[in-house]
Short mmCIF file of C-alpha atoms and ligand atoms in Angstrom, two decimals:
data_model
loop_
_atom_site.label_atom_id
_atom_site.label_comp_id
_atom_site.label_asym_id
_atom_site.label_seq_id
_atom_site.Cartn_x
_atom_site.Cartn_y
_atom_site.Cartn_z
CA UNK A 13 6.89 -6.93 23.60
CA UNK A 14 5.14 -6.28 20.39
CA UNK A 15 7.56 -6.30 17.30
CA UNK A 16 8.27 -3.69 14.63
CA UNK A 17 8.63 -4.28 11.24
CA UNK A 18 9.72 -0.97 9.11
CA UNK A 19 8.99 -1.22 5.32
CA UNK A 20 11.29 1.95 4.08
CA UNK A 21 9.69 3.34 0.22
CA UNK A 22 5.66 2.86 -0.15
CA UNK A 23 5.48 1.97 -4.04
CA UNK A 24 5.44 -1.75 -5.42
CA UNK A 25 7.65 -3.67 -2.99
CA UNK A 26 7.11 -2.15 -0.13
CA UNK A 27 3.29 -2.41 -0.53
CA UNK A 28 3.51 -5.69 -1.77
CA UNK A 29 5.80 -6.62 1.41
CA UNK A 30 3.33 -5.50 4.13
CA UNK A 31 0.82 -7.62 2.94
CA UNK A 32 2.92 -10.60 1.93
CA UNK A 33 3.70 -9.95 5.77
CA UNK A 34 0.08 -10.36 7.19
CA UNK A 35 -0.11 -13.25 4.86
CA UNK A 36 3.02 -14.51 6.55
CA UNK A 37 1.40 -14.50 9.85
CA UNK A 38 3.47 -11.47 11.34
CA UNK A 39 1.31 -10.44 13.97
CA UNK A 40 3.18 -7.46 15.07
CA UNK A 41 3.48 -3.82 13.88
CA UNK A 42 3.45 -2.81 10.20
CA UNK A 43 4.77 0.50 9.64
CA UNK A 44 5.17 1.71 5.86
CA UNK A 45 6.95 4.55 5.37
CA UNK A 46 6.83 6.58 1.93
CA UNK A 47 8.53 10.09 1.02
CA UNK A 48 5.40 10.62 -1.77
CA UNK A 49 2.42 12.24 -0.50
CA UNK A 50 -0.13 9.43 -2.50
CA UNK A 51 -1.67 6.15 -1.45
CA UNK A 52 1.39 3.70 -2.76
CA UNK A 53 0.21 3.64 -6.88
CA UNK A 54 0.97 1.55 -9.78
CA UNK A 55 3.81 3.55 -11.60
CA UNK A 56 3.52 1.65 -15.08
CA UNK A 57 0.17 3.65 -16.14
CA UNK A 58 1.84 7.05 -15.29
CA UNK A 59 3.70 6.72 -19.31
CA UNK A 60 0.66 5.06 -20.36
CA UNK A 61 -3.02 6.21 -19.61
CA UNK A 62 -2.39 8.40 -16.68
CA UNK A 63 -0.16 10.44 -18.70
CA UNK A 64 -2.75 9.83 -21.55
CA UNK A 65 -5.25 11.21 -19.60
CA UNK A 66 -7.55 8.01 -19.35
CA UNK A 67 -7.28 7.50 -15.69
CA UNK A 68 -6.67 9.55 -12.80
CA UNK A 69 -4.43 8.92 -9.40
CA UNK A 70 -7.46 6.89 -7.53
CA UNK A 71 -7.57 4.54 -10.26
CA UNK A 72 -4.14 2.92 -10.17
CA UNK A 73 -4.16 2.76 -6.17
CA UNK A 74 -1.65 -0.82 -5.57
CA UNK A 75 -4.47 -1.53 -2.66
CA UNK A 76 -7.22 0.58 -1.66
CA UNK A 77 -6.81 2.57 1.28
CA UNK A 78 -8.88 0.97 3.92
CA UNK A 79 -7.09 -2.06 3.04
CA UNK A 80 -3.93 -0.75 5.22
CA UNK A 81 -6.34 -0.24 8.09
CA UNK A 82 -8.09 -2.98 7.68
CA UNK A 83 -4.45 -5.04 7.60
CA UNK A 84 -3.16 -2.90 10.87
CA UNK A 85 -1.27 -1.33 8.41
CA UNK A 86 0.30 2.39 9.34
CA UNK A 87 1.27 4.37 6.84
CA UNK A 88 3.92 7.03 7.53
CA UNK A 89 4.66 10.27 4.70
CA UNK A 90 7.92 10.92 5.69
CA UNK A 91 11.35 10.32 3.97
CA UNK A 92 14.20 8.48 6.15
CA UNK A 93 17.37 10.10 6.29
CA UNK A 94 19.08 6.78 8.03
CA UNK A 95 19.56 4.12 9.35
CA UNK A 96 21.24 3.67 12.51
CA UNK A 97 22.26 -0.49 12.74
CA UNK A 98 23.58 -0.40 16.64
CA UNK A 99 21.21 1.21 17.82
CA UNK A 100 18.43 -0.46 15.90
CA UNK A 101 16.68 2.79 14.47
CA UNK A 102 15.86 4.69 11.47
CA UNK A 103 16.16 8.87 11.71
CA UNK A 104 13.06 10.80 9.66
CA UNK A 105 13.47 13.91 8.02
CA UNK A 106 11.94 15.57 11.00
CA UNK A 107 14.89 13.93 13.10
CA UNK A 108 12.50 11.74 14.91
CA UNK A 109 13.79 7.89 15.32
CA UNK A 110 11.99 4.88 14.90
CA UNK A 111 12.75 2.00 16.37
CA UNK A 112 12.73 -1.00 13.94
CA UNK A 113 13.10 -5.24 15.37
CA UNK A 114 12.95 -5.91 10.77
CA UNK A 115 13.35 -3.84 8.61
CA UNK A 116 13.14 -3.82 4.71
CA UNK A 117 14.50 -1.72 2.24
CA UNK A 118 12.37 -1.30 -0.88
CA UNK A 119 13.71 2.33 -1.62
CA UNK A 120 13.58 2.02 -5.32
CA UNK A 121 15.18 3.69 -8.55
CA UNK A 122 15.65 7.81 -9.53
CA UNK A 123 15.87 8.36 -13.01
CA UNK A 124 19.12 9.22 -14.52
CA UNK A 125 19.91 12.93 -15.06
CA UNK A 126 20.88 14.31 -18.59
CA UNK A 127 24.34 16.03 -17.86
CA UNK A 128 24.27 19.05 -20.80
CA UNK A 129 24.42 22.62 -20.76
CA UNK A 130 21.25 23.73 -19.92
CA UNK A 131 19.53 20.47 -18.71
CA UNK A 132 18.35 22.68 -15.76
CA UNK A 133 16.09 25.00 -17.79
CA UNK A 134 12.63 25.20 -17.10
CA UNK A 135 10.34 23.00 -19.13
CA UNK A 136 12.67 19.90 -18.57
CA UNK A 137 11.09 16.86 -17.13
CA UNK A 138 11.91 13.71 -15.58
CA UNK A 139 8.97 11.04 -15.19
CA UNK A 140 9.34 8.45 -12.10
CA UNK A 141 6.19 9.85 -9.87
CA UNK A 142 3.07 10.73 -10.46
CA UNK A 143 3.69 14.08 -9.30
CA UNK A 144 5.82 14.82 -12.47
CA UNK A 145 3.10 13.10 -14.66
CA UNK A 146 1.16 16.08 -13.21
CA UNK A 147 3.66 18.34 -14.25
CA UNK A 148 3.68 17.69 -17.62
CA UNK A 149 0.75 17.07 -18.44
CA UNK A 150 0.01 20.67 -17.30
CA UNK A 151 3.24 21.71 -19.99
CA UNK A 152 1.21 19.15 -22.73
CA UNK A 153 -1.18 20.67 -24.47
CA UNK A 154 -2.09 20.50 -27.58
CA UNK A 155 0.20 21.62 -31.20
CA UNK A 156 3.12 22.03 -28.24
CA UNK A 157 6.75 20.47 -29.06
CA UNK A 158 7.92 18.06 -27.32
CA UNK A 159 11.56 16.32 -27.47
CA UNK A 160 11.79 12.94 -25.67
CA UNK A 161 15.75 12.56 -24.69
CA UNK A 162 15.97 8.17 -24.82
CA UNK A 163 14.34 5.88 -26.74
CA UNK A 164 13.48 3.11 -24.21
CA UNK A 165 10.14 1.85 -22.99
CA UNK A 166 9.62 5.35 -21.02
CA UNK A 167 10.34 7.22 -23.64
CA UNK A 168 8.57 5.52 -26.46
CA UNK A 169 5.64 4.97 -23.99
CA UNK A 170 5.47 9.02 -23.69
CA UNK A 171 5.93 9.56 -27.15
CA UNK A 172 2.98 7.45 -27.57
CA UNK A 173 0.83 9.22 -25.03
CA UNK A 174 1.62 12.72 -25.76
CA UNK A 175 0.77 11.98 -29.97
CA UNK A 176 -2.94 11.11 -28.18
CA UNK A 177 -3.08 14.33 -26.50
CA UNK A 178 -1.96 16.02 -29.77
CA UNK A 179 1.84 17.42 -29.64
CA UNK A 180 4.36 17.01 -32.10
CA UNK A 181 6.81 14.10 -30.81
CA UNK A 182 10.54 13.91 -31.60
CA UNK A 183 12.31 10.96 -29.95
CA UNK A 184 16.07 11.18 -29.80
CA UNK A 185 18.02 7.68 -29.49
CA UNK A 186 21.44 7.81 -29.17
CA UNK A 187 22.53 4.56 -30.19
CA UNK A 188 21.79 2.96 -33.71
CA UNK A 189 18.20 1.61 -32.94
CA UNK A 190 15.78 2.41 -30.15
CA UNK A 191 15.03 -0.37 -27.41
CA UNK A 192 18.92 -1.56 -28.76
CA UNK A 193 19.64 -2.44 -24.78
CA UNK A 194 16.36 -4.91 -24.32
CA UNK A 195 15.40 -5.66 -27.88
CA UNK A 196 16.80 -7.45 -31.13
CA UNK A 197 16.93 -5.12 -34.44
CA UNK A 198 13.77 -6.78 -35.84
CA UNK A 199 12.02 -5.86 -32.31
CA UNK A 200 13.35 -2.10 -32.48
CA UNK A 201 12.77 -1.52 -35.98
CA UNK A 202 8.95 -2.68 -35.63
CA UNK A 203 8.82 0.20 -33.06
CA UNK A 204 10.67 2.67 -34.96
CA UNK A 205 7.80 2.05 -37.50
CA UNK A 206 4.39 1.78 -35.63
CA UNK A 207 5.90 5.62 -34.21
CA UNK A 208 6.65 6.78 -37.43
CA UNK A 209 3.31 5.79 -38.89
CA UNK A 210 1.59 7.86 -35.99
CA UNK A 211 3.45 10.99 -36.68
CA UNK A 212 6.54 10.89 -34.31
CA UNK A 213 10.08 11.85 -35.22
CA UNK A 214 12.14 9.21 -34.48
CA UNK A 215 16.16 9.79 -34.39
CA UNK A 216 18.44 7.68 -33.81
CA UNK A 217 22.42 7.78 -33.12
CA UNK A 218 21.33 11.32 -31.79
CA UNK A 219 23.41 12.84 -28.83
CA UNK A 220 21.83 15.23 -26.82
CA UNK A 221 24.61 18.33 -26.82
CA UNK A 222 22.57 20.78 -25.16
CA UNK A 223 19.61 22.65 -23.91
CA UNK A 224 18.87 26.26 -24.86
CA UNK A 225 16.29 28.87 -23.87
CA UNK A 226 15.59 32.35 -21.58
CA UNK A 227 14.99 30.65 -18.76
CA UNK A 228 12.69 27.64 -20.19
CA UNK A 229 14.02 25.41 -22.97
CA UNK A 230 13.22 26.49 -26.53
CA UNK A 231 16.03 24.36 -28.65
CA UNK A 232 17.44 21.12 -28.60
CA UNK A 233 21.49 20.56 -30.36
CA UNK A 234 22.43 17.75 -31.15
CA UNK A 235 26.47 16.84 -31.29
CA UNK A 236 25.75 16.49 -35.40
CA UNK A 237 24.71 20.47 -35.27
CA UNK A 238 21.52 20.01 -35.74
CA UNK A 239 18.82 21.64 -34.19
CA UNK A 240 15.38 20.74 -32.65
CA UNK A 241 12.83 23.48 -31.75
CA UNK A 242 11.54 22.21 -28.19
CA UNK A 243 8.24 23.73 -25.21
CA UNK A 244 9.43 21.11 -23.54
CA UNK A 245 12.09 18.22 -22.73
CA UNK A 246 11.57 14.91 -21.12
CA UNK A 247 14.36 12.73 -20.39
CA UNK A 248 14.03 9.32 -19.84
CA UNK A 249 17.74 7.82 -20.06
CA UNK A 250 17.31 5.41 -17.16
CA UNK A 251 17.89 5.26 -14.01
CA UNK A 252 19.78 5.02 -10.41
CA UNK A 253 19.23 2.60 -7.95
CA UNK A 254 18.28 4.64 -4.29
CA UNK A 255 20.98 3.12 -2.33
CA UNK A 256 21.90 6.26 -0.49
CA UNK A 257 20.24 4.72 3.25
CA UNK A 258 22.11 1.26 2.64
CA UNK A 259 25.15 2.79 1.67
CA UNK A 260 25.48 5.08 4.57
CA UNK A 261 24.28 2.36 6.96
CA UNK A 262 27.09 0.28 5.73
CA UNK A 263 25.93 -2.46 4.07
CA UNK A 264 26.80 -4.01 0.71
CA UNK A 265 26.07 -2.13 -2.16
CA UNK A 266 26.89 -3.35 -5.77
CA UNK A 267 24.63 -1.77 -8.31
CA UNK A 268 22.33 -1.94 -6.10
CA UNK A 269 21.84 -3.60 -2.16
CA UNK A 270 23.02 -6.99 -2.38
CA UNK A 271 20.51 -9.46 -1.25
CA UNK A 272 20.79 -13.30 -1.67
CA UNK A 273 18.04 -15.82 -2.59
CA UNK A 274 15.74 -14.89 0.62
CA UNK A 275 16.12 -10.82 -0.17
CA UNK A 276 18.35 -10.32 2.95
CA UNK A 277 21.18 -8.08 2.74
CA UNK A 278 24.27 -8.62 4.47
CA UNK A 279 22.55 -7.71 8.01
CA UNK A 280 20.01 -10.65 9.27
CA UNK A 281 17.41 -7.80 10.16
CA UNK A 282 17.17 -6.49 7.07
CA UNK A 283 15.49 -7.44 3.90
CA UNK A 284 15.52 -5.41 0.25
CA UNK A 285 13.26 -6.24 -2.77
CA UNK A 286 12.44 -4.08 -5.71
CA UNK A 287 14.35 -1.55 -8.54
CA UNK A 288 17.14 -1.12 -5.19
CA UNK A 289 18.17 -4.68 -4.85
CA UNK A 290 20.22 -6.48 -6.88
CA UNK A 291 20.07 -10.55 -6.87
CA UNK A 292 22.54 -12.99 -8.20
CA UNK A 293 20.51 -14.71 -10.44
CA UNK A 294 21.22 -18.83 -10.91
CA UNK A 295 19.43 -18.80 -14.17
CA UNK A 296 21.46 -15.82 -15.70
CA UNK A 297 24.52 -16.74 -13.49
CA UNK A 298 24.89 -13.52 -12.41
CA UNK A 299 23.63 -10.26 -10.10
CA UNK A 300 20.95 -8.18 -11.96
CA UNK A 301 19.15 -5.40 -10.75
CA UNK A 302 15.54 -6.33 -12.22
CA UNK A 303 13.50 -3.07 -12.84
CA UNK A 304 9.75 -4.48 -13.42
CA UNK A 305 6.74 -4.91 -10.94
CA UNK A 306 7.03 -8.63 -11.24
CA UNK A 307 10.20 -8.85 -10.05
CA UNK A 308 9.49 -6.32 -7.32
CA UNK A 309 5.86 -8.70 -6.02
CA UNK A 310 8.11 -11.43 -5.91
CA UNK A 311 11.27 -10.28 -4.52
CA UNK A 312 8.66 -8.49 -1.90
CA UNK A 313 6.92 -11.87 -1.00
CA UNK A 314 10.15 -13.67 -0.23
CA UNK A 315 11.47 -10.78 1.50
CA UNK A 316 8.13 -11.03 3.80
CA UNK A 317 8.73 -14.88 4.41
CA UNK A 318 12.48 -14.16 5.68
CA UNK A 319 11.36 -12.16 7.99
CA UNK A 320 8.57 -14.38 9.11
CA UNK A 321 11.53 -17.34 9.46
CA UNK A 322 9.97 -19.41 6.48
CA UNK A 323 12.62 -20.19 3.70
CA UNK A 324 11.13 -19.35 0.42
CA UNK A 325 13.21 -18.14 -2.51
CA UNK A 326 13.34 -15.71 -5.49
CA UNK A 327 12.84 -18.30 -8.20
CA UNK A 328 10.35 -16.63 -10.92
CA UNK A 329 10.97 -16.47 -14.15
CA UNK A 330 11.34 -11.93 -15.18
CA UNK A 331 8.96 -10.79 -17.39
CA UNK A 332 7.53 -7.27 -18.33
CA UNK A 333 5.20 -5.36 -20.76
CA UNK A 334 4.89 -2.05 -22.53
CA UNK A 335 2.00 -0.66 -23.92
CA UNK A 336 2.62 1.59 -26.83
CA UNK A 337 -0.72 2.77 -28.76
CA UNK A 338 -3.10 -0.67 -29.47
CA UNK A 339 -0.11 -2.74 -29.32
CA UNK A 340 1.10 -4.36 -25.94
CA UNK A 341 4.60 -6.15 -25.77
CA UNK A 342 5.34 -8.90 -23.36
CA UNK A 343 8.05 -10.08 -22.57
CA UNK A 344 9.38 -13.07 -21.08
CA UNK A 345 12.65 -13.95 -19.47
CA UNK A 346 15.74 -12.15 -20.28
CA UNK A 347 17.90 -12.48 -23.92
CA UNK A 348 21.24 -11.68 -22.21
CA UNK A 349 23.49 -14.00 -24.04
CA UNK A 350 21.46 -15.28 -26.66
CA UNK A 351 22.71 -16.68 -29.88
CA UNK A 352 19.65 -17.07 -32.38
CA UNK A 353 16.50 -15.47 -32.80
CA UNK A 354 13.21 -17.01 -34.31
CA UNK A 355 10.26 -15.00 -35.44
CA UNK A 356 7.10 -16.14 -35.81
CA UNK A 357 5.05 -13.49 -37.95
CA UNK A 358 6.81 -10.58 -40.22
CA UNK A 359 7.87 -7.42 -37.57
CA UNK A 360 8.09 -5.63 -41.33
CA UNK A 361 4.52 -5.80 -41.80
CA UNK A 362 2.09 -7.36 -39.18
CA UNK A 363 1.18 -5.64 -35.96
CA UNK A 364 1.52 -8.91 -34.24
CA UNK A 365 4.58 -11.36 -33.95
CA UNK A 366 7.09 -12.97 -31.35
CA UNK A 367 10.61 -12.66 -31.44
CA UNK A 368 12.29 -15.84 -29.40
CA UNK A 369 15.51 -15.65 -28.43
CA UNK A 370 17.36 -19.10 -27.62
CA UNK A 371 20.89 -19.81 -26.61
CA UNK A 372 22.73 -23.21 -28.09
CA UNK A 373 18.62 -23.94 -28.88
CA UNK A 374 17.13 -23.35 -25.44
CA UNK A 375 14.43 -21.02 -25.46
CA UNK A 376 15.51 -18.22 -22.83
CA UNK A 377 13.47 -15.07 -23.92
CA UNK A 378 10.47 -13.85 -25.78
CA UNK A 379 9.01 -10.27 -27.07
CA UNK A 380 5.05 -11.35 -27.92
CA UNK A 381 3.88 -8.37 -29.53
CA UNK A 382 -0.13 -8.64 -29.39
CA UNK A 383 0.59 -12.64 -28.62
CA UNK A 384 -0.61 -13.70 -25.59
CA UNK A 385 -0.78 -17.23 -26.14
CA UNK A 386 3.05 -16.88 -26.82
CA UNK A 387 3.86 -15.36 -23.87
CA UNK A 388 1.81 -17.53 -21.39
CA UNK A 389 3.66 -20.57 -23.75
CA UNK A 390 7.26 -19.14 -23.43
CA UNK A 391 6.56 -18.44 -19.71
CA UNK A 392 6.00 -21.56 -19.58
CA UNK A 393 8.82 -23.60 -21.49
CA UNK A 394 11.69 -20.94 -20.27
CA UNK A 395 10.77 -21.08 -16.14
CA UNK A 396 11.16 -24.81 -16.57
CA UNK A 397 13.89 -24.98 -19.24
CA UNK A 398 11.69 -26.91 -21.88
CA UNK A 399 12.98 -27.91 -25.19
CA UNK A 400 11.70 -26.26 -27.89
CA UNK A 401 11.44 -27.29 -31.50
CA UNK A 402 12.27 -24.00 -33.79
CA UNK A 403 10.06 -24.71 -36.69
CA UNK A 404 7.26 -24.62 -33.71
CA UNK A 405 8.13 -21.27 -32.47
CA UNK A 406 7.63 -20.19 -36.02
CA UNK A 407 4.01 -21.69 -36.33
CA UNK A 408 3.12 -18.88 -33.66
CA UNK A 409 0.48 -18.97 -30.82
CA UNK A 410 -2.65 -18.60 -32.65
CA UNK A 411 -1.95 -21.66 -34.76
CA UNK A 412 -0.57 -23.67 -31.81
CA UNK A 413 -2.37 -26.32 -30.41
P1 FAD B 25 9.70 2.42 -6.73
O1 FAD B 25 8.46 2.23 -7.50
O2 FAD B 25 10.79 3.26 -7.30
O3 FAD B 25 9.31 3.00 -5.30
C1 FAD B 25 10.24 3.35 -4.32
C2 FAD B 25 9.55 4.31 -3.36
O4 FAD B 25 10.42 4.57 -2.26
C3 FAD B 25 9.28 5.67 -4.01
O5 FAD B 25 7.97 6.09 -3.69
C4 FAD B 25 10.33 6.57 -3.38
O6 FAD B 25 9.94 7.91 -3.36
C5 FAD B 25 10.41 5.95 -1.98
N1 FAD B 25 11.65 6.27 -1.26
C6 FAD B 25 12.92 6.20 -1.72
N2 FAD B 25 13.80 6.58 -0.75
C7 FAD B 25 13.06 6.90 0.33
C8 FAD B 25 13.38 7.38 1.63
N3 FAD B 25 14.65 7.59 2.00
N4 FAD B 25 12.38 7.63 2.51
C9 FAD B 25 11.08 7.40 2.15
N5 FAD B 25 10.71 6.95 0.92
C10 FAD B 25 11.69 6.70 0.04
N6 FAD B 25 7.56 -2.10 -14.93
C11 FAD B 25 6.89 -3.10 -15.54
O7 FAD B 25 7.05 -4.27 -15.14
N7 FAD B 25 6.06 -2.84 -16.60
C12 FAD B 25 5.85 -1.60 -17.07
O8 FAD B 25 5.10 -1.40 -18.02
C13 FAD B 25 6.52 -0.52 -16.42
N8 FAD B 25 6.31 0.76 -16.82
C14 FAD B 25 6.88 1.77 -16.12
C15 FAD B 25 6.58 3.09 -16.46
C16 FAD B 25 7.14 4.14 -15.76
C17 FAD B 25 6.80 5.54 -16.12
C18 FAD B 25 8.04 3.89 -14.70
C19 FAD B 25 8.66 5.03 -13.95
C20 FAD B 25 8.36 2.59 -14.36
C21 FAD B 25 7.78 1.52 -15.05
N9 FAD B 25 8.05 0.20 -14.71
C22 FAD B 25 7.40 -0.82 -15.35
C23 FAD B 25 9.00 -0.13 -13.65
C24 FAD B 25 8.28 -0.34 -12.33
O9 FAD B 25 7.41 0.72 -12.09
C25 FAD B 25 9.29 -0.48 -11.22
O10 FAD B 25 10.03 -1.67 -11.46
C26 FAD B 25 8.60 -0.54 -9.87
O11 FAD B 25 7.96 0.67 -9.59
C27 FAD B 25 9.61 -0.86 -8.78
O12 FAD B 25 8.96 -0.77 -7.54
P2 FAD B 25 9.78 -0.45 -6.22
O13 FAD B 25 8.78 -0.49 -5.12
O14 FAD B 25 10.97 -1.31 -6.13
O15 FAD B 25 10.37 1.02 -6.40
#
């Protein structure tokens, strides 16, 4: 008999894990099955140029379409309402089962909801899909006010995007300093500035006390008693792993699905990669829940071998960009923990430098802002845990040999 293996959420990992499948060698059925009505697309444009306008939907496809076909591929629109273990099925919305022999989880993150008064008033908008890309951009036009509730990459990414299509951006960070969760000060203070330059209001240790409006949002308080004029709100405060299947199917959950080194969960038949999985991490010494595409392909690919019976494992280093304007950040490893930081170039006044972060002087992070070179070279010395000599770092890729 022919086997099944179910891929549950059609975005990054699960796209990633039906090919990584073929490549495998699985020779049986494929079926992908996604609750968005879209060929599975790269989400990172939808803050950048698809919100921007400089690309449309067809553009940012993850593969093209005939390549499913062509790979024996089937792709299923439907969202799964369970999982049923015994009997070795998943239910659909439409209360149809399918029977699964492997089956992977790769269900993804929600974004966070702002809990306020009024934070259900029209002209409030979350952006995970391309579908609410769609909807704002139709709220976006031109002079309009927007407030952006969370000064992370999504939000500073929108801010960015909405300036080009000409609206008046005010960014509201809670904490001290936007990007304070992922960044060092010298990192978020360079943003705070290339915004400010462009025109956007930038505020920071600003609490979000409510929403206001006839039916659509017209003003922003803040718990200081200030107010913001507002056509429309985007919120981009994080978000929630989609652990809802896993959890009701009974298997172990812990900010995220718990998967080990190979992606399986607690159940030898099924597999998790992406934004839902979290992985104890040897490196970091700990579970994380990575949220990047890179982590997703790779956690994807090992999933894939699993279930082919090979024994590869997640080993690759995280790293991540953000494009904001002309000036792309990447960003290599994680700084959890670190004790030092090293620039190389003056985040005050260039519009490119790297911030390095060691720990007791290992090199374990890196924020290249417009520096390649130093992110392909910290890539580099942090996967393999390289020594690094500081006054080197400073030098800076474009002077390195
Ligand atoms: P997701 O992309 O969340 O996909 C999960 C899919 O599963 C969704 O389509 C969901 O609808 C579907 N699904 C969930 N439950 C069900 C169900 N029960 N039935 C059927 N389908 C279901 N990362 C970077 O590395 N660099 C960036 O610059 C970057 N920029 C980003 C910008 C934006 C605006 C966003 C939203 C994210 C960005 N990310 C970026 C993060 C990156 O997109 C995610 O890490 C990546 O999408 C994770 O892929 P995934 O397949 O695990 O999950």
């Amino acid at each position: 008999m022919t086997q099944r293996a179910l891929v549950i959420g059609a975005s990054h990992a699960g796209a990633q894990l039906c090919a990584s499948l073929r490549q495998e060698g699985w020779s049986g059925e494929i079926v992908l099955i996604g609750d968005e009505a879209a060929t599975p697309y790269q989400r990172p444009p939808l803050s950048k140029a698809y919100l921007a306008g400089r690309c449309g939907l067809g553009e940012i496809s993850i593969r093209s379409a005939d390549f499913y076909s062509k790979q024996c591929i089937e792709l299923v629109n439907a969202r799964v309402e369970a999982i049923d273990r015994p009997a070795g099925h998943i239910v659909l919305g439409s209360g149809d089962v399918m029977a699964y022999d492997k089956l992977a989880l790769c269900t993804g993150a929600r974004p966070r909801r702002l809990h306020v008064p009024g934070a259900d008033l029209g002209g409030v908008h979350y952006l995970r899909t391309a579908a609410d890309v769609d909807d704002i951009r139709a709220a976006a036009t031109r002079g309009r006010r927007v407030v952006i509730v969370g000064g992370g990459y999504i939000g500073l990414e929108t801010a960015a995007s909405l300036r080009a299509l000409g609206l008046h951006v005010t960014v509201l960070e809670a904490t001290t300093r936007v990007l304070e969760r992922v960044t060092a000060p010298d990192v978020s203070s360079f943003f705070e500035r290339i915004h400010r330059e462009k025109g956007v209001d930038i505020r920071t240790n600003a609490r979000v006390e409510g929403l206001s409006g006839n039916r659509t949002v017209r003003e922003v308080t803040l718990t200081s008693g200030d107010t913001i004029p507002a056509d429309l709100v985007i919120v981009g405060i994080g978000v929630e792993p989609n652990t809802d299947l896993a959890d009701g199917a009974g298997l172990l959950v812990d900010n995220g699905i718990v998967i080990d080194d190979h992606a399986l969960t607690d159940d030898p038949d099924i597999t998790a990669a992406g934004d839902c999985a979290s992985h104890r991490m040897a490196r970091y010494g700990r579970r994380i829940r990575m949220e990047s595409v890179s982590s997703a392909g790779e956690q994807a690919k090992v999933a894939a071998s699993t279930i082919c019976g090979n024994t590869r494992s997640i080993e690759a280093l995280p790293w991540f960009w953000s494009d904001q304007y002309d000036v792309k950040l990447q960003i290599a490893g994680l700084n959890t923990g670190y004790d030092e930081v090293v620039l190389s170039g003056d985040p005050t006044r260039d519009r490119d430098f790297s911030c390095y972060y060691l720990n007791s002087g290992e090199l374990i992070a890196a924020d290249c802002i417009r520096r390649p070179r130093d992110f392909m070279f910290s890539k580099r010395i942090i996967a393999n845990h390289l020594p690094v000599v500081k006054a080197d770092l400073v030098v800076g890729g474009s002077a390195r040999s």
